[in-house]
Each structure stands twice: as C-alpha cells, then as structure tokens.
Coordinates of C-alpha atoms in Angstrom, one line a residue:
Chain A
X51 CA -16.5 -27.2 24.2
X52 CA -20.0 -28.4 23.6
X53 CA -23.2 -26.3 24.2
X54 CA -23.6 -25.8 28.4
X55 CA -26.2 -28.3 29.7
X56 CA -27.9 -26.9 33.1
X57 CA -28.8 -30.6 34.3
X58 CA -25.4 -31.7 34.7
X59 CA -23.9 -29.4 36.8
X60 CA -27.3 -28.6 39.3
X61 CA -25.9 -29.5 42.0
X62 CA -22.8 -27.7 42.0
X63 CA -25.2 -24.8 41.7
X64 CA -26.6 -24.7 44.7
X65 CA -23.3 -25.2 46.5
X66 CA -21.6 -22.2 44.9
X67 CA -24.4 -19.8 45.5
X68 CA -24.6 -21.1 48.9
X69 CA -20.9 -20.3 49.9
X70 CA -20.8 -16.8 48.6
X71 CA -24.1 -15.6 49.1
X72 CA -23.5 -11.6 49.3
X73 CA -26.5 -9.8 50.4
X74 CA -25.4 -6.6 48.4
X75 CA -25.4 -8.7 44.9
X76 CA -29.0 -10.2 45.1
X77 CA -28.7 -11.3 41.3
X78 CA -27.5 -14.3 40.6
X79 CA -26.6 -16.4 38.1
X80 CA -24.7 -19.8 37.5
X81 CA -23.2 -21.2 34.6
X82 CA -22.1 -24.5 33.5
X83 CA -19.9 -25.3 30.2
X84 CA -18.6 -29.1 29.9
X85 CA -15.0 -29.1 28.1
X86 CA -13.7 -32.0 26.4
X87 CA -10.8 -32.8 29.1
X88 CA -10.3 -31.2 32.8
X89 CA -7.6 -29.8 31.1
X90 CA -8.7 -27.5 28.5
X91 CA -11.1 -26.7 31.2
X92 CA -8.3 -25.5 33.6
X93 CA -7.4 -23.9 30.8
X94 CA -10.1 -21.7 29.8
X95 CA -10.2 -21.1 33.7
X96 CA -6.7 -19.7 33.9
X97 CA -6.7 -17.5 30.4
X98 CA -10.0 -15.7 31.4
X99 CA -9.4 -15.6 35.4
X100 CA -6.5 -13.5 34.5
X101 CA -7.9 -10.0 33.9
X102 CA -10.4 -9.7 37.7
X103 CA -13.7 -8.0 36.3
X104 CA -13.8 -4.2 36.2
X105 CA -16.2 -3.3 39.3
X106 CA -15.2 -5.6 41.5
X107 CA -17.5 -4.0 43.8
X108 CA -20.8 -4.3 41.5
X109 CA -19.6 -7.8 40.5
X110 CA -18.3 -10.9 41.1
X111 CA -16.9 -13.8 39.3
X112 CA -15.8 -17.1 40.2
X113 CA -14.6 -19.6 38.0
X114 CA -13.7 -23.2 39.0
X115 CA -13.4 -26.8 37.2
X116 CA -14.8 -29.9 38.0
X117 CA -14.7 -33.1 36.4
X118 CA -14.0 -31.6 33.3
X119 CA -16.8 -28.6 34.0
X120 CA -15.9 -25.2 33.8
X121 CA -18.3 -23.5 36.4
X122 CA -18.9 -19.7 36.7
X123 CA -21.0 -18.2 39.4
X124 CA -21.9 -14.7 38.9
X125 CA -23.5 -12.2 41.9
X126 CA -24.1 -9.0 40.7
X127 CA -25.9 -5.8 42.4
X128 CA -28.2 -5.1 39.1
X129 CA -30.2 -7.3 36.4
X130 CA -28.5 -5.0 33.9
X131 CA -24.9 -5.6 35.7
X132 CA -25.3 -9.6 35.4
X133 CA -26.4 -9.3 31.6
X134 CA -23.6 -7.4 30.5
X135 CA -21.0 -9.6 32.5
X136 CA -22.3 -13.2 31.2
X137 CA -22.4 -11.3 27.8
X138 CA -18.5 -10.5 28.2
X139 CA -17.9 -14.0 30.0
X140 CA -19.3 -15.6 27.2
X141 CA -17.2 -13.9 24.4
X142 CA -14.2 -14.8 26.6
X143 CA -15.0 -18.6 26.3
X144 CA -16.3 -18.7 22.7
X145 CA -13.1 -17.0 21.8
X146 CA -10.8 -19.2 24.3
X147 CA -12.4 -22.3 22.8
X148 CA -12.3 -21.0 19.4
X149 CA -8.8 -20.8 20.2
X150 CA -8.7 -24.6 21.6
X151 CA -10.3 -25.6 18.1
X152 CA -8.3 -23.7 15.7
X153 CA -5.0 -24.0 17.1
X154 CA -4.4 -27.1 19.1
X155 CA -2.9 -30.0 17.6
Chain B
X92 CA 32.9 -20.9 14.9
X93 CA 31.1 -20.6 18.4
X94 CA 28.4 -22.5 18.6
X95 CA 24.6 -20.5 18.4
X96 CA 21.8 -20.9 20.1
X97 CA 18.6 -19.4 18.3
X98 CA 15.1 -18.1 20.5
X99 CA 11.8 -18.0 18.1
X100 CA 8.9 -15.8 19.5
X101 CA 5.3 -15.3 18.4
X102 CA 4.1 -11.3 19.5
X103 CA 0.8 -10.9 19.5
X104 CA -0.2 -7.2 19.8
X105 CA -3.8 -5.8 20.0
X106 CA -3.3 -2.3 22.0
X107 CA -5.5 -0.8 20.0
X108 CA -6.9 -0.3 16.5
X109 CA -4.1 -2.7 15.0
X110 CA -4.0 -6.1 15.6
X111 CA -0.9 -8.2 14.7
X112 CA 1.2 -10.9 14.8
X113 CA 4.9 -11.1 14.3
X114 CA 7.4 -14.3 15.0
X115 CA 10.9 -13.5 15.0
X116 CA 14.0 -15.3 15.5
X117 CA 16.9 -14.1 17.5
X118 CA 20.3 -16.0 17.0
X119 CA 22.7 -15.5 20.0
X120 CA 26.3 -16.9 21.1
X121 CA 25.5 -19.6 22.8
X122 CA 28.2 -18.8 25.4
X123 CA 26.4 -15.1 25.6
X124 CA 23.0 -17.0 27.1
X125 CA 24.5 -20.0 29.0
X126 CA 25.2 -19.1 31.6
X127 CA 23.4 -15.7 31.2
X128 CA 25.6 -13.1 33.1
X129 CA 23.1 -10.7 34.2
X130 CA 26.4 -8.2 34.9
X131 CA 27.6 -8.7 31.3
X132 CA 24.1 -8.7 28.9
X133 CA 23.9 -10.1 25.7
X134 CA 22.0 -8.5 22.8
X135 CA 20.9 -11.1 20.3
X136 CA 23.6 -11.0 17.1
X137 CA 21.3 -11.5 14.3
X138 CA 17.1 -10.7 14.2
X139 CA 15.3 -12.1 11.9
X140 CA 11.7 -11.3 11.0
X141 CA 10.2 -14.3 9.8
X142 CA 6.4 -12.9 9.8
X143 CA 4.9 -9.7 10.5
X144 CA 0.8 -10.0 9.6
X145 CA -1.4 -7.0 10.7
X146 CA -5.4 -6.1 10.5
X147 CA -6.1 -2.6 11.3
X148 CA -10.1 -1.8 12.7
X149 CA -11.2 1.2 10.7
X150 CA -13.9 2.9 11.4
X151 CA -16.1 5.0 8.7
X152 CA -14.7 8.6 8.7
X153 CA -16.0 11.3 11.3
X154 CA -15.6 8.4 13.7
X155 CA -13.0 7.0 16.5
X156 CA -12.7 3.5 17.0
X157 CA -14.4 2.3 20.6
X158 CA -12.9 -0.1 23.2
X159 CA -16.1 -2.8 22.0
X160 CA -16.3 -2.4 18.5
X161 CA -12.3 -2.7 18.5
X162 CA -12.3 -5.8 20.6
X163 CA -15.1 -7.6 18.5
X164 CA -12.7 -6.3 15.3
X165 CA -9.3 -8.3 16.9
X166 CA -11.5 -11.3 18.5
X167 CA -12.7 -12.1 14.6
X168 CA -9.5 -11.7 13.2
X169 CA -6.9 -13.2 15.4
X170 CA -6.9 -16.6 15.1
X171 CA -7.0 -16.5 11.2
X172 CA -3.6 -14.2 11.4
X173 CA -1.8 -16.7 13.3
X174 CA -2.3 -19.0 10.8
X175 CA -1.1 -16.9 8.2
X176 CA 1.8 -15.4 10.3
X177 CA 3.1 -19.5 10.8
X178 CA 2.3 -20.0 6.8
X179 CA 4.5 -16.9 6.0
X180 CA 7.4 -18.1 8.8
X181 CA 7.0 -21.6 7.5
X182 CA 6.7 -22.9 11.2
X183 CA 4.8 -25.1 13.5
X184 CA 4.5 -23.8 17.0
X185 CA 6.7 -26.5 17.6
X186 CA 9.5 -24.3 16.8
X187 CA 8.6 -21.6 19.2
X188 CA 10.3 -21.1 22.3
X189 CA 7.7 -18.4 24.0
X190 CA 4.3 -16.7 23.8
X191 CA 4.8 -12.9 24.0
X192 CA 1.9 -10.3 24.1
X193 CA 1.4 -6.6 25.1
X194 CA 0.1 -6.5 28.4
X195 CA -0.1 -2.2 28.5
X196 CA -0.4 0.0 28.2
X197 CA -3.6 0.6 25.8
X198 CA -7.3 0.5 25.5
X199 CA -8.7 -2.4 28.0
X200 CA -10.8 -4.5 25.9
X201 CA -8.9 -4.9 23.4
X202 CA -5.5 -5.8 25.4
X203 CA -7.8 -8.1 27.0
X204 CA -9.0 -10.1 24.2
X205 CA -5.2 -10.3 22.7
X206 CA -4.1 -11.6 26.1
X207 CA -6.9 -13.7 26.5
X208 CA -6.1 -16.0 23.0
X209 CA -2.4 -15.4 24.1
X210 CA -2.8 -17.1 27.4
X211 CA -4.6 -20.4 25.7
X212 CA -2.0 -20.7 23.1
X213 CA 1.1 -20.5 25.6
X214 CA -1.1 -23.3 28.1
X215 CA -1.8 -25.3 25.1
X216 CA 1.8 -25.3 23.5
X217 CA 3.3 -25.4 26.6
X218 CA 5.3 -22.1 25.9
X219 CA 6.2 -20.0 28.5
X220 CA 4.4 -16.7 28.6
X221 CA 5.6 -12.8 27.8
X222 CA 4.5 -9.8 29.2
X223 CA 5.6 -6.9 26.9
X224 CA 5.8 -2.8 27.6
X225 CA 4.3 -1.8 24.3
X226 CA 6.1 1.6 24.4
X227 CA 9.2 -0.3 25.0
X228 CA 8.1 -2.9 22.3
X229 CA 8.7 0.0 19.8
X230 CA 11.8 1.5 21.3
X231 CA 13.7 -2.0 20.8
X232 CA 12.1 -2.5 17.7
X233 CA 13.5 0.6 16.0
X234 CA 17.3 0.4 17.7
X235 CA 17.1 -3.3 16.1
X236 CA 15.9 -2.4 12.5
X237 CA 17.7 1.3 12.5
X238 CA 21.1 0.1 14.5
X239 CA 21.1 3.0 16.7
X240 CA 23.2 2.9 19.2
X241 CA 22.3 4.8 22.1
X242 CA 19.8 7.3 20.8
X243 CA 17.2 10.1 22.2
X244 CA 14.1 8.2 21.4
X245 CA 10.9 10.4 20.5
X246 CA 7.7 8.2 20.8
X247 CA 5.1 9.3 18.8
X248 CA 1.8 7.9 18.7
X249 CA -2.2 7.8 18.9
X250 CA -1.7 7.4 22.4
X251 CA 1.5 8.3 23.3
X252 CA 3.6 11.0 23.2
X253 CA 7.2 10.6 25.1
X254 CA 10.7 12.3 24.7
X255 CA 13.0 9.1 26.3
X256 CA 16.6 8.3 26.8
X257 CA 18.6 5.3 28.3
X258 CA 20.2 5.4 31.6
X259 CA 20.8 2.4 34.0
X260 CA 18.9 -0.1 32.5
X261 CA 15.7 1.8 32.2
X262 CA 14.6 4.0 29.8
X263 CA 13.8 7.3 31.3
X264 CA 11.0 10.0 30.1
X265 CA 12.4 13.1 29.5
X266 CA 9.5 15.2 28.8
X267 CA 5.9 13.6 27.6
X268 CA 2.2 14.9 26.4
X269 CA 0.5 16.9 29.7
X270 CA -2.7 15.8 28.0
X271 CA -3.6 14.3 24.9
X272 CA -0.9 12.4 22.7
X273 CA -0.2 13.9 19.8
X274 CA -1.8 10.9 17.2
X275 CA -5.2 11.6 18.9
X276 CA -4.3 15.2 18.3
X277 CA -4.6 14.3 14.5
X278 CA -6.4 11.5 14.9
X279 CA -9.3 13.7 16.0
X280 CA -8.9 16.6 13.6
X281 CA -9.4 14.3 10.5
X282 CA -12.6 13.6 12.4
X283 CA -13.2 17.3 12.1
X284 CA -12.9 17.4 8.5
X285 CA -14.3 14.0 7.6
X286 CA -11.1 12.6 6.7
X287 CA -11.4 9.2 5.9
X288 CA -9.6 6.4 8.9
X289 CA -8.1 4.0 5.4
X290 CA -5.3 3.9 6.0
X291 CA -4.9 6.2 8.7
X292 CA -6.3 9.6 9.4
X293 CA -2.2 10.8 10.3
X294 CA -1.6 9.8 6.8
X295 CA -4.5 11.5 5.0
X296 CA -3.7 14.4 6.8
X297 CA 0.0 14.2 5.6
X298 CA -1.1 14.1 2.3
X299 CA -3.5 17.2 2.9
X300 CA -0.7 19.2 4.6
X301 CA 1.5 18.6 1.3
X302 CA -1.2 21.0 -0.4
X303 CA -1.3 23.8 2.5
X304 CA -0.1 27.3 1.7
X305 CA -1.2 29.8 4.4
X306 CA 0.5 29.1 8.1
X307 CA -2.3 29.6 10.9
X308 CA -1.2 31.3 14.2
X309 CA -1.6 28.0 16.7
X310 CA -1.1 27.9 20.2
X311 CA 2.5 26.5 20.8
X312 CA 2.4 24.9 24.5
X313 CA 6.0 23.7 25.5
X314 CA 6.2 23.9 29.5
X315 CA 10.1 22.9 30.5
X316 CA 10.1 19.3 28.5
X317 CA 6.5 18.6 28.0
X318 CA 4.1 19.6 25.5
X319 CA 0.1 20.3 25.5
X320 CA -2.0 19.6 22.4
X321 CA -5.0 19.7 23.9
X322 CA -5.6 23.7 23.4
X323 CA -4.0 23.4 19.8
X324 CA -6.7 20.8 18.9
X325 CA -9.6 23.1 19.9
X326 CA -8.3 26.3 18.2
X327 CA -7.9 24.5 14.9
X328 CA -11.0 23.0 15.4
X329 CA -12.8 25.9 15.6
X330 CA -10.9 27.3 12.7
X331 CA -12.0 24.7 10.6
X332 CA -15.9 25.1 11.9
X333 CA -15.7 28.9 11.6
X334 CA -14.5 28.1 8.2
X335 CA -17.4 25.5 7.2
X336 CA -20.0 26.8 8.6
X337 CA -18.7 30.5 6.6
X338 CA -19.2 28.5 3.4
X339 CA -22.5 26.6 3.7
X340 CA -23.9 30.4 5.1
X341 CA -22.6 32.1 2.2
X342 CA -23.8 29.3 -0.2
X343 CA -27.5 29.3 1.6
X344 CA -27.4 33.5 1.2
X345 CA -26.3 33.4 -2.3
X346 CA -29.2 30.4 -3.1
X347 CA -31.9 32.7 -1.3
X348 CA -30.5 35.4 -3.0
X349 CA -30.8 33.7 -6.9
X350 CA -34.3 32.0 -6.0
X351 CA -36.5 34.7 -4.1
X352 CA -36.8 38.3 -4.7
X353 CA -34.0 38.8 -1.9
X354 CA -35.0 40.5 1.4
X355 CA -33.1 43.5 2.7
X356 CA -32.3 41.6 5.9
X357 CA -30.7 38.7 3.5
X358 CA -28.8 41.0 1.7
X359 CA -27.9 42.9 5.2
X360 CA -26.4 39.6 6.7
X361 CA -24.4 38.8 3.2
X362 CA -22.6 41.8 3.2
X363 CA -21.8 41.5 6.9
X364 CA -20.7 37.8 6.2
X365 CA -18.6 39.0 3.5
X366 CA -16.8 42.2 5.3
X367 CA -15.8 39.4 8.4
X368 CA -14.2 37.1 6.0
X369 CA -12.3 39.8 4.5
X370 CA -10.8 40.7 7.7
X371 CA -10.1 37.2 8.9
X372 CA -8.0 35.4 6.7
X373 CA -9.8 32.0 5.6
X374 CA -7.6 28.6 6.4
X375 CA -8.8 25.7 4.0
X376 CA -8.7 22.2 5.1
X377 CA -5.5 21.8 3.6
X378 CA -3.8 24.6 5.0
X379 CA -5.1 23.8 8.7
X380 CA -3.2 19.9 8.5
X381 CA -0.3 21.9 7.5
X382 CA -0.4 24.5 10.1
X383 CA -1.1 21.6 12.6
X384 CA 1.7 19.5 11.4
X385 CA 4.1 22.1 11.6
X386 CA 3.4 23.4 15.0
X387 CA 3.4 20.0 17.0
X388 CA 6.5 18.6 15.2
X389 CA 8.1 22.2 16.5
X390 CA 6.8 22.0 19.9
X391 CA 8.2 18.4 19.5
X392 CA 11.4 19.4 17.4
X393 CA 12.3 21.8 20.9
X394 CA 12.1 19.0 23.5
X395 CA 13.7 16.3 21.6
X396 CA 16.7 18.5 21.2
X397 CA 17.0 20.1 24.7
X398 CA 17.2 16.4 25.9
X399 CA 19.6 15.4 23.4
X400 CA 21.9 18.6 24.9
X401 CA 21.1 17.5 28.5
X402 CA 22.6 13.8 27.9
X403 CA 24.6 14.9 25.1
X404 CA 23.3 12.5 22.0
X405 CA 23.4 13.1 18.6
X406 CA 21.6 10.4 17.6
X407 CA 17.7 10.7 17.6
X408 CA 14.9 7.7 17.0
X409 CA 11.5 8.2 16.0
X410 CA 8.8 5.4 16.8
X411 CA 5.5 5.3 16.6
X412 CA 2.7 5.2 14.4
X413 CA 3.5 9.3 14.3
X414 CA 6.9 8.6 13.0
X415 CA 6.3 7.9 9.9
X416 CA 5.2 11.1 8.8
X417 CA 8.2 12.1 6.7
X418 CA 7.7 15.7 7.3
X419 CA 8.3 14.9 10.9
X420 CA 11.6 12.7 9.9
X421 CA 12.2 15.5 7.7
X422 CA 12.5 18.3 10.7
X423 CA 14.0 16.1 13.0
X424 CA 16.8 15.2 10.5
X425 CA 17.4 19.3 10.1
X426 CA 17.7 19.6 13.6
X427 CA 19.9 17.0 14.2
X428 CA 21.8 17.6 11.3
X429 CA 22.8 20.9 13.1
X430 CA 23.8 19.0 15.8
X431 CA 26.5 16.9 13.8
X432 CA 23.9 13.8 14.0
X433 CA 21.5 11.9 12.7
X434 CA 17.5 10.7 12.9
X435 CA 16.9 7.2 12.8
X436 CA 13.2 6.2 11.3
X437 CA 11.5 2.9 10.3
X438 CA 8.9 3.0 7.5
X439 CA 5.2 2.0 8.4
X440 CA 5.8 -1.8 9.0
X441 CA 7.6 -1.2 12.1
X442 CA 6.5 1.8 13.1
X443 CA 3.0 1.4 13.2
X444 CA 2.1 -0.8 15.9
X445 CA 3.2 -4.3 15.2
X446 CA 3.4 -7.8 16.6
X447 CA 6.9 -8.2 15.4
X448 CA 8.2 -5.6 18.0
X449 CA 6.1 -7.6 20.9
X450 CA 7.9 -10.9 19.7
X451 CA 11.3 -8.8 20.0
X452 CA 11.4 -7.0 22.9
X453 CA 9.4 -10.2 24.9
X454 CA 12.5 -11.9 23.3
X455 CA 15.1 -9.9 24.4
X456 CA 13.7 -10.3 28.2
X457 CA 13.1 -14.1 27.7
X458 CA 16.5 -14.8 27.1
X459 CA 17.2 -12.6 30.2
X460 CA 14.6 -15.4 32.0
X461 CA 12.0 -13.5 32.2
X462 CA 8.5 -15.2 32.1
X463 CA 5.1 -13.7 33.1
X464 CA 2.9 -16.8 35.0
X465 CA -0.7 -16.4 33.8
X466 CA -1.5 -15.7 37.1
X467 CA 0.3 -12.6 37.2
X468 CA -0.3 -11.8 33.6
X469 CA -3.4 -9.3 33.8
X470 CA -3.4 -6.5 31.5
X471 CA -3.2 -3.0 32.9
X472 CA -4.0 0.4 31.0
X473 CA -1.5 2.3 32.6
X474 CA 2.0 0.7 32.0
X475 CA 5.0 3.7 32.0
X476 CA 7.8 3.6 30.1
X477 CA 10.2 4.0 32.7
X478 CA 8.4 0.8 35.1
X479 CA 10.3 -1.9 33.5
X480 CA 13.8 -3.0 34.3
X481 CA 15.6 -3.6 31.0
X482 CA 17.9 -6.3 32.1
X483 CA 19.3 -7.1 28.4
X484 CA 21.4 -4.1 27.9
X485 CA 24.3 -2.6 30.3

C-alpha cells in the first residue's frame, strides 16, 4: 500500500521476464507494489486476477506475491497496448487498496 | 414460536450508469434452512430493507454514458456509499453474512470495477462471495416488494427488454428485443432532442409525452413474441430532424427575408418550404415522446399478453428502470384488467437498478448454499435470463 519501489523487487524482474518471454509481445514491462502484509497482497492478487484482460492475445498479465510484494509482469505486442493496460492495472490497485484503507478494520 | 434464523447481505450493483448499494435482511424458519431441503425450498418469511443508497452517472444532455467515464463515475463513489448504506442500516460488517454483487450481464468496465471492490471486501471480511443475475436481481426484487405470486414478468430496461415466466426452476424468456432494448430506444431519442439525462432521459420523455397531441404513424415490429425498436428509433429520429432542421430553415429564410432586399430564389425556396410543410403534418418534440411511448408499450402490451394466454397468468410484473413509466403501468393494468388480473409495479427505488435487489436475490441463493469463489467470480457481459438455476423456489 505504499508507493512501488523498483530496487526492491529487481531481481524478481529478471526472473519473470525470463520465464515467459514471448517473442510476439516484445514490450515489456514489470511492476512491483510492496503491501503492508502477504496477505492484503494475496488479496489485491485474487480481486483483480479475477476478470483475465480483454485481448488475451495482444496481452498478458501475470500477477504473483512475494514476501509481501505484489508483482505484475506485463508483455504486450504494442507500446500503446502496454500503456493502456498498466494504466487499467493501476486503477485496479489504487481502487483495491483504497478499498483495504477505507474499509478494513 | 419456531425458532428464526436471520441472513444479512450487502448488494453491490454497478451494471451500468447506477451505482448502488443495498443490505437487506432476510428472516427464515430456522427449520426451513437447517437442513436445507433442496426438494422442499424455502422462501425467506420476512425482507427487510435496511439500506438502499444509489449514485446515478449522468452525462450532460445529447450524450450516452461510456463504459470509462461510467467506471471512473462508480470507482469515486463506491466506497463512500458503503459507508453510508452501513450508517443508514446501523451495522458493522460484522453483522453480514455474505458479499453479493452483479456479475452480468452489463457494460464491462463498470461490472468490473464493482466486482473488483466487492471481491476485497468479501476477502477482507471473510464473507463469502455472491454472484448475482442482474435481470433476475430485479425479477425477485419485484415478486418480494409487489407479492406476486407467479406472475408473467415484463423486463424493461436500458438494456434489456424480456417477456419471462417461471417454469421448473428457471425463469424462461418468452419473447425479447431482436435488437436494441427498449430504454436505449428512449434513452437515445432524448439524445435526439437534447433532453436532459437528470434524472433520466425515460423520465423527461414521460413528462414530454404528457404534452403530445398528434399520434405519428411508427413502424410497429412484433415478429411471433419479440419486438424490434431498432427501425422505430430511426423513423422518429428522422421525424424529429426533418422537423428541426424545417424550423431553423424557415427562421434563416424569414431573417434573409426581413434584413436584405430578398432574392427571387429566397423567396422561391420559402414558398416551396412552406407548400411541403403543409402537406406533411409537423410532429413537435412533444408529440413524437408520445407517439414513441405509445407504440413500444403496444408492441410490448401484445407480447406480454399472448404469453400470459400461453401459460395462462393473470398476474403481470413490470421491472425495470422502463417500468416505472406509469403510462406503461397504466396500459398494462387495462390489458390485464380485461383479463380478470392485475399488473404488479414498484416505484423508482426498486425499479431502477438497485443494490437492494443484488443483496436479495444473492440472498435468496446463499441460503440455498450457493457461493461464487473469487476464482470463478469473473464478470461476463452476456449473462441470460434463463442460465441460472433458481434453486429457492419449487
């Protein structure tokens, strides 16, 4: 729930662009947002991996936690494909942690 | 007396323009739910509504709401209506028993930011989670308020349009829209005319048609049980451009005319303008919402009542944002009437899309033990009627 620092999570980076490399989506792009528990992590994971992204074919997402970390790794087929889906990825969490902040005990 | 058990939902509903959130509390025998016979269903005995909050997204007039714009509209409001819907209900999510939301069918964004928040509250309260049918959201909504028993149901809204009766626990469509539903019908002609969206364009046209004299000559498309609006909204649409652009020409003639030493070929083309309208009657603004309105509650009138012959009902419910146009209520209720029954209607706090009727009907099929995981819980656009089993009614 604070702002994403890239150092911490560098070398998860490289890992998750290593394993799904897909030579079709060229672009890119990995994202790193440390949540106050592994918990609220998992749960920001599981709210916003529910609904699969809409061209599955032009992107993809994944989403996994570590150590608290919610990681997203995006490969897309277009600059203008990866800008609009971290945009949308990113109102997911700020809403899914506005959520966490608001209504949580 | 038997002891009761009681179920408390939150409904959180954000299909489209509306965005709300109802909690109601259903009170049940506690012998009806434990064990829960699924060959002997229980309905709940008492409903309560304990809070029913909504925020509508309007858009200036001439304008339809977009899937972005709509889903930045419920993603700034959402949170600040639960809180007021649990201020209202005087509860704590404490005293909930499950998360329900609308998972379809409706505009994708803004399904997917309701489900989204929905999802993170039902993890963080540890709640179980609801997947509701939004059409049948408003189907068990207006049996519970209206106590109709077994009725035709006639679904009218912005993006539905469906003639639908019970039969074996599902609700069947008898006859639907081929096209367009009949609220974007309106919705889209108030566009037309620059009708403002505050409240809602359906209503402002209401009041309009309450003003129209002259009846224009509209396609009627019934085809066996469905209906087509499609053609309907581009004949009154070009009635109603015919019609402007008639006046701003004869005002622009009739300025030249005043402020130059008019031309011949001015004064040629006025006259012509002049002979066409005689000919043509001229349909004001008022008389077209009233011409519209009368002619798709007719085509709607027909179907409602051929399936109410088919399965033998005399009962008829409207729901829907759609139904509560009295003038709709109004023809239904003659029709009926004919038929030694009766319409059921809600007023605009049911029928307009609500979270109240998300919290009951996700009620109803939680105390049936149905639970959505949020795994499985992804919203889908296209979610019929007749796709979900209603396991809380014989």
């Amino acid at each position: 729930m604070h702002s994403s620092s890239e150092s911490e999570c560098s070398d998860s980076d490289q890992q998750l662009s290593a394993t799904h490399y897909d030579a079709k989506l060229p672009y890119t792009s990995d994202i790193c947002l440390p949540f106050n528990s592994e918990k609220l992590a998992s749960i920001a994971k599981n709210s916003i991996d529910a609904d699969p992204e809409i061209n599955p074919d032009r992107v993809h997402r994944y989403l996994s936690v570590e150590n608290g970390d919610l990681i997203v790794n995006f490969e897309c087929d277009s600059l203008k494909t990866l800008r609009v889906s971290i945009n949308a990825f990113m109102d997911m969490v700020i809403l899914v942690t506005q959520t966490m902040i608001h209504l949580d005990d | 007396m038997s002891s009761t058990r009681t179920v408390t939902t939150i409904g959180l509903e954000g299909s489209a323009n509306k965005l709300g959130i109802g909690i109601v509390r259903h009170t049940y025998d506690a012998k009806d739910l434990d064990p829960w016979d699924p060959n002997n269903p229980a309905e709940p005995k008492n409903v309560d509504v304990l809070a029913n909050v909504r925020d509508t997204y309007n858009p200036p007039p001439g304008q339809g709401f977009l899937p972005r714009d709509t889903a930045a509209h419920h993603r700034d409001h959402i949170i600040r209506l639960i809180k007021l819907a649990f201020s209202d209900a005087k509860l704590t999510h404490k005293d909930l028993d499950a998360v329900a939301f609308t998972q379809g069918p409706g505009m994708g964004a803004p399904l997917s930011t309701v489900a989204m928040v929905a999802r993170t509250i039902s993890q963080l309260w540890g709640l179980p989670l609801i997947g509701v049918n939004h059409c049948i959201g408003h189907i068990e909504m207006g049996r519970a308020i209206t106590g109709a028993n077994n009725p035709v149901v006639l679904y009218v809204s912005g993006g539905n349009t469906q003639v639908i009766a019970y039969s074996r626990q599902k609700y069947r469509i008898f006859g639907e829209t081929l096209d367009i539903a009949i609220g974007n019908c309106l919705d889209r002609f108030a566009r037309v005319i620059m009708l403002p969206n505050d409240p809602s364009p359906g209503y402002n046209i209401e009041q309009y048609a309450k003003r129209g004299k002259k009846l224009a000559d509209l396609p009627y498309t019934v085809k066996g049980m469905d209906v087509s609006f499609s053609g309907m909204l581009s004949f009154v649409e070009q009635l109603a451009k015919n019609d402007s652009s008639k006046r701003t020409k004869k005002q622009k003639t009739r300025n030249n005319n005043s402020s130059s030493s008019s031309s011949s070929k001015n004064a040629g083309e006025a006259s012509i303008d002049q002979s066409s309208q005689e000919k043509e009657p001229e349909y004001t603004a008022e008389d077209l919402c009233f011409s519209l309105q009368e002619t798709m509650f007719a085509m709607l009138v027909e179907t409602t009542e051929r399936a109410m012959a088919h399965i033998g009902a005399s009962e008829v419910l409207i729901v829907g944002g759609v139904g509560c146009n009295l003038r709709l209520q109004e023809m239904m209720g003659d029709m009926a009437k004919q038929r030694g029954g009766k319409v059921f209607a809600t007023d605009e706090r049911f029928c307009i899309d609500n979270g109240i009727m998300i919290a009951h009907a996700g009620a109803l099929s939680f105390a049936t033990g149905f639970k959505t995981p949020i795994d499985k819980s992804r919203i889908t656009q296209r979610f019929r009627t007749d796709q979900v089993h209603v396991a809380w009614r014989t």
